[in-house]
Amino acid sequence: MDPTGTPSTIVVSQTEQTSHVKVYLRVFLALLVLTMAEYFYAKALAGASAWLLIGGLMVIAIVKAGLVGLFFMHLLFEGRWKYLVLLPTTFLATVTVLGLVPDMALPPGEPDPNPAAPIAASPEQP
């Protein structure tokens, strides 16, 4: 009985504690297989087109990043708010890439196609 005089019952919850070790081992093995697939893919297409090689490696890398994010970073168990985090991240990544386009488009060693007015030489000091 509790202090008020009413009978009370104590319910002991018997929740089953499941181990996620098997899931993590499966994901680890999948990552291992995908890493080996990347290696052999790169070896097999060493003389092929660069676009084909880079494209295939990017697809495998995206799959691996998805597995890591979903399982090891626990994003699989999060709510829908995780998609709201992607909006500003995507915007900032786009701005960063677009900001670097002039540096990527003009390789070093080539003269600037639109040079500024020449700077007047300063008088030499004795």
PDB file of C-alpha atoms in Angstrom:
ATOM      1  CA  MET A   1       0.000   0.000   0.000  1.00  0.00           C
ATOM      2  CA  ASP A   2       1.107   3.523  -0.652  1.00  0.00           C
ATOM      3  CA  PRO A   3       0.872   6.314   1.950  1.00  0.00           C
ATOM      4  CA  THR A   4      -2.676   7.247   0.876  1.00  0.00           C
ATOM      5  CA  GLY A   5      -3.963   3.820   1.806  1.00  0.00           C
ATOM      6  CA  THR A   6      -4.751   2.577  -1.679  1.00  0.00           C
ATOM      7  CA  PRO A   7      -3.235  -0.642  -2.798  1.00  0.00           C
ATOM      8  CA  SER A   8      -0.493  -0.224  -5.357  1.00  0.00           C
ATOM      9  CA  THR A   9       1.005  -2.627  -7.755  1.00  0.00           C
ATOM     10  CA  ILE A  10       4.498  -2.562  -9.043  1.00  0.00           C
ATOM     11  CA  VAL A  11       4.790  -3.548 -12.638  1.00  0.00           C
ATOM     12  CA  VAL A  12       8.210  -4.655 -13.682  1.00  0.00           C
ATOM     13  CA  SER A  13       8.738  -4.165 -17.342  1.00  0.00           C
ATOM     14  CA  GLN A  14      10.527  -6.993 -18.978  1.00  0.00           C
ATOM     15  CA  THR A  15      11.749  -5.494 -22.189  1.00  0.00           C
ATOM     16  CA  GLU A  16      13.979  -7.579 -24.293  1.00  0.00           C
ATOM     17  CA  GLN A  17      17.356  -6.000 -24.841  1.00  0.00           C
ATOM     18  CA  THR A  18      18.412  -6.756 -28.369  1.00  0.00           C
ATOM     19  CA  SER A  19      21.965  -6.445 -29.501  1.00  0.00           C
ATOM     20  CA  HIS A  20      22.654  -4.600 -32.714  1.00  0.00           C
ATOM     21  CA  VAL A  21      26.037  -6.225 -33.105  1.00  0.00           C
ATOM     22  CA  LYS A  22      24.792  -8.489 -35.900  1.00  0.00           C
ATOM     23  CA  VAL A  23      23.458  -5.530 -37.852  1.00  0.00           C
ATOM     24  CA  TYR A  24      26.698  -3.590 -37.427  1.00  0.00           C
ATOM     25  CA  LEU A  25      28.761  -6.596 -38.485  1.00  0.00           C
ATOM     26  CA  ARG A  26      26.638  -7.000 -41.623  1.00  0.00           C
ATOM     27  CA  VAL A  27      27.073  -3.333 -42.476  1.00  0.00           C
ATOM     28  CA  PHE A  28      30.810  -3.608 -41.814  1.00  0.00           C
ATOM     29  CA  LEU A  29      31.059  -6.612 -44.126  1.00  0.00           C
ATOM     30  CA  ALA A  30      29.040  -4.778 -46.784  1.00  0.00           C
ATOM     31  CA  LEU A  31      31.439  -1.827 -46.515  1.00  0.00           C
ATOM     32  CA  LEU A  32      34.390  -4.194 -46.782  1.00  0.00           C
ATOM     33  CA  VAL A  33      32.946  -5.838 -49.907  1.00  0.00           C
ATOM     34  CA  LEU A  34      32.176  -2.433 -51.441  1.00  0.00           C
ATOM     35  CA  THR A  35      35.714  -1.243 -50.733  1.00  0.00           C
ATOM     36  CA  MET A  36      37.137  -4.331 -52.431  1.00  0.00           C
ATOM     37  CA  ALA A  37      34.726  -3.735 -55.325  1.00  0.00           C
ATOM     38  CA  GLU A  38      36.052  -0.178 -55.646  1.00  0.00           C
ATOM     39  CA  TYR A  39      39.614  -1.453 -55.774  1.00  0.00           C
ATOM     40  CA  PHE A  40      38.954  -4.093 -58.403  1.00  0.00           C
ATOM     41  CA  TYR A  41      36.739  -1.733 -60.410  1.00  0.00           C
ATOM     42  CA  ALA A  42      39.546   0.828 -60.507  1.00  0.00           C
ATOM     43  CA  LYS A  43      42.072  -1.867 -61.471  1.00  0.00           C
ATOM     44  CA  ALA A  44      39.831  -3.216 -64.243  1.00  0.00           C
ATOM     45  CA  LEU A  45      39.073   0.202 -65.731  1.00  0.00           C
ATOM     46  CA  ALA A  46      42.534   1.719 -65.337  1.00  0.00           C
ATOM     47  CA  GLY A  47      42.875   2.390 -69.076  1.00  0.00           C
ATOM     48  CA  ALA A  48      39.217   3.186 -69.728  1.00  0.00           C
ATOM     49  CA  SER A  49      37.501   6.524 -69.949  1.00  0.00           C
ATOM     50  CA  ALA A  50      38.047   8.751 -66.937  1.00  0.00           C
ATOM     51  CA  TRP A  51      34.338   9.613 -66.815  1.00  0.00           C
ATOM     52  CA  LEU A  52      33.375   5.948 -66.607  1.00  0.00           C
ATOM     53  CA  LEU A  53      35.961   5.264 -63.922  1.00  0.00           C
ATOM     54  CA  ILE A  54      35.103   8.302 -61.805  1.00  0.00           C
ATOM     55  CA  GLY A  55      31.358   7.809 -62.272  1.00  0.00           C
ATOM     56  CA  GLY A  56      31.455   4.192 -61.098  1.00  0.00           C
ATOM     57  CA  LEU A  57      33.669   5.003 -58.140  1.00  0.00           C
ATOM     58  CA  MET A  58      31.356   7.865 -57.145  1.00  0.00           C
ATOM     59  CA  VAL A  59      28.316   5.572 -57.207  1.00  0.00           C
ATOM     60  CA  ILE A  60      30.027   3.048 -54.939  1.00  0.00           C
ATOM     61  CA  ALA A  61      31.257   5.835 -52.633  1.00  0.00           C
ATOM     62  CA  ILE A  62      27.723   7.256 -52.332  1.00  0.00           C
ATOM     63  CA  VAL A  63      26.364   3.829 -51.408  1.00  0.00           C
ATOM     64  CA  LYS A  64      29.086   3.440 -48.764  1.00  0.00           C
ATOM     65  CA  ALA A  65      28.434   6.918 -47.363  1.00  0.00           C
ATOM     66  CA  GLY A  66      24.728   6.114 -47.197  1.00  0.00           C
ATOM     67  CA  LEU A  67      25.375   2.937 -45.220  1.00  0.00           C
ATOM     68  CA  VAL A  68      27.657   4.749 -42.797  1.00  0.00           C
ATOM     69  CA  GLY A  69      25.171   7.576 -42.334  1.00  0.00           C
ATOM     70  CA  LEU A  70      22.150   5.351 -41.905  1.00  0.00           C
ATOM     71  CA  PHE A  71      23.606   2.816 -39.513  1.00  0.00           C
ATOM     72  CA  PHE A  72      26.720   4.145 -37.772  1.00  0.00           C
ATOM     73  CA  MET A  73      25.425   7.711 -37.495  1.00  0.00           C
ATOM     74  CA  HIS A  74      21.941   6.400 -36.595  1.00  0.00           C
ATOM     75  CA  LEU A  75      20.142   8.482 -39.227  1.00  0.00           C
ATOM     76  CA  LEU A  76      17.908   5.523 -40.035  1.00  0.00           C
ATOM     77  CA  PHE A  77      16.247   5.922 -36.657  1.00  0.00           C
ATOM     78  CA  GLU A  78      15.818   9.716 -36.771  1.00  0.00           C
ATOM     79  CA  GLY A  79      12.658  11.563 -37.663  1.00  0.00           C
ATOM     80  CA  ARG A  80      11.944  13.715 -40.685  1.00  0.00           C
ATOM     81  CA  TRP A  81      13.858  16.694 -39.307  1.00  0.00           C
ATOM     82  CA  LYS A  82      17.055  15.339 -40.841  1.00  0.00           C
ATOM     83  CA  TYR A  83      15.795  16.444 -44.263  1.00  0.00           C
ATOM     84  CA  LEU A  84      15.502  20.037 -43.036  1.00  0.00           C
ATOM     85  CA  VAL A  85      19.195  19.979 -42.159  1.00  0.00           C
ATOM     86  CA  LEU A  86      20.019  19.103 -45.771  1.00  0.00           C
ATOM     87  CA  LEU A  87      18.510  22.314 -47.177  1.00  0.00           C
ATOM     88  CA  PRO A  88      21.029  24.841 -45.813  1.00  0.00           C
ATOM     89  CA  THR A  89      23.846  22.349 -46.289  1.00  0.00           C
ATOM     90  CA  THR A  90      22.994  21.926 -49.961  1.00  0.00           C
ATOM     91  CA  PHE A  91      22.747  25.690 -50.401  1.00  0.00           C
ATOM     92  CA  LEU A  92      26.152  26.295 -48.787  1.00  0.00           C
ATOM     93  CA  ALA A  93      27.795  23.513 -50.788  1.00  0.00           C
ATOM     94  CA  THR A  94      26.397  24.985 -54.019  1.00  0.00           C
ATOM     95  CA  VAL A  95      27.610  28.486 -53.147  1.00  0.00           C
ATOM     96  CA  THR A  96      31.062  27.123 -52.316  1.00  0.00           C
ATOM     97  CA  VAL A  97      31.368  25.227 -55.591  1.00  0.00           C
ATOM     98  CA  LEU A  98      30.111  28.183 -57.625  1.00  0.00           C
ATOM     99  CA  GLY A  99      32.551  30.447 -55.799  1.00  0.00           C
ATOM    100  CA  LEU A 100      35.433  28.192 -56.832  1.00  0.00           C
ATOM    101  CA  VAL A 101      34.439  27.944 -60.500  1.00  0.00           C
ATOM    102  CA  PRO A 102      36.650  30.885 -61.582  1.00  0.00           C
ATOM    103  CA  ASP A 103      39.670  29.258 -59.972  1.00  0.00           C
ATOM    104  CA  MET A 104      38.912  25.937 -61.634  1.00  0.00           C
ATOM    105  CA  ALA A 105      38.129  27.425 -65.058  1.00  0.00           C
ATOM    106  CA  LEU A 106      41.374  29.346 -65.392  1.00  0.00           C
ATOM    107  CA  PRO A 107      44.335  26.990 -65.021  1.00  0.00           C
ATOM    108  CA  PRO A 108      47.596  28.377 -63.651  1.00  0.00           C
ATOM    109  CA  GLY A 109      50.031  29.680 -66.207  1.00  0.00           C
ATOM    110  CA  GLU A 110      47.451  31.125 -68.592  1.00  0.00           C
ATOM    111  CA  PRO A 111      47.206  34.890 -68.737  1.00  0.00           C
ATOM    112  CA  ASP A 112      44.084  36.528 -67.438  1.00  0.00           C
ATOM    113  CA  PRO A 113      41.804  37.226 -70.430  1.00  0.00           C
ATOM    114  CA  ASN A 114      40.611  40.507 -68.853  1.00  0.00           C
ATOM    115  CA  PRO A 115      43.628  42.058 -67.156  1.00  0.00           C
ATOM    116  CA  ALA A 116      43.075  45.076 -64.979  1.00  0.00           C
ATOM    117  CA  ALA A 117      44.704  48.399 -65.777  1.00  0.00           C
ATOM    118  CA  PRO A 118      48.432  48.227 -65.149  1.00  0.00           C
ATOM    119  CA  ILE A 119      49.511  49.509 -61.793  1.00  0.00           C
ATOM    120  CA  ALA A 120      51.771  52.542 -61.977  1.00  0.00           C
ATOM    121  CA  ALA A 121      55.319  51.820 -60.898  1.00  0.00           C
ATOM    122  CA  SER A 122      56.318  53.469 -57.678  1.00  0.00           C
ATOM    123  CA  PRO A 123      59.408  55.656 -57.697  1.00  0.00           C
ATOM    124  CA  GLU A 124      62.407  53.811 -56.442  1.00  0.00           C
ATOM    125  CA  GLN A 125      63.822  54.733 -53.089  1.00  0.00           C
ATOM    126  CA  PRO A 126      67.625  55.226 -52.890  1.00  0.00           C
TER     127      PRO A 126
END
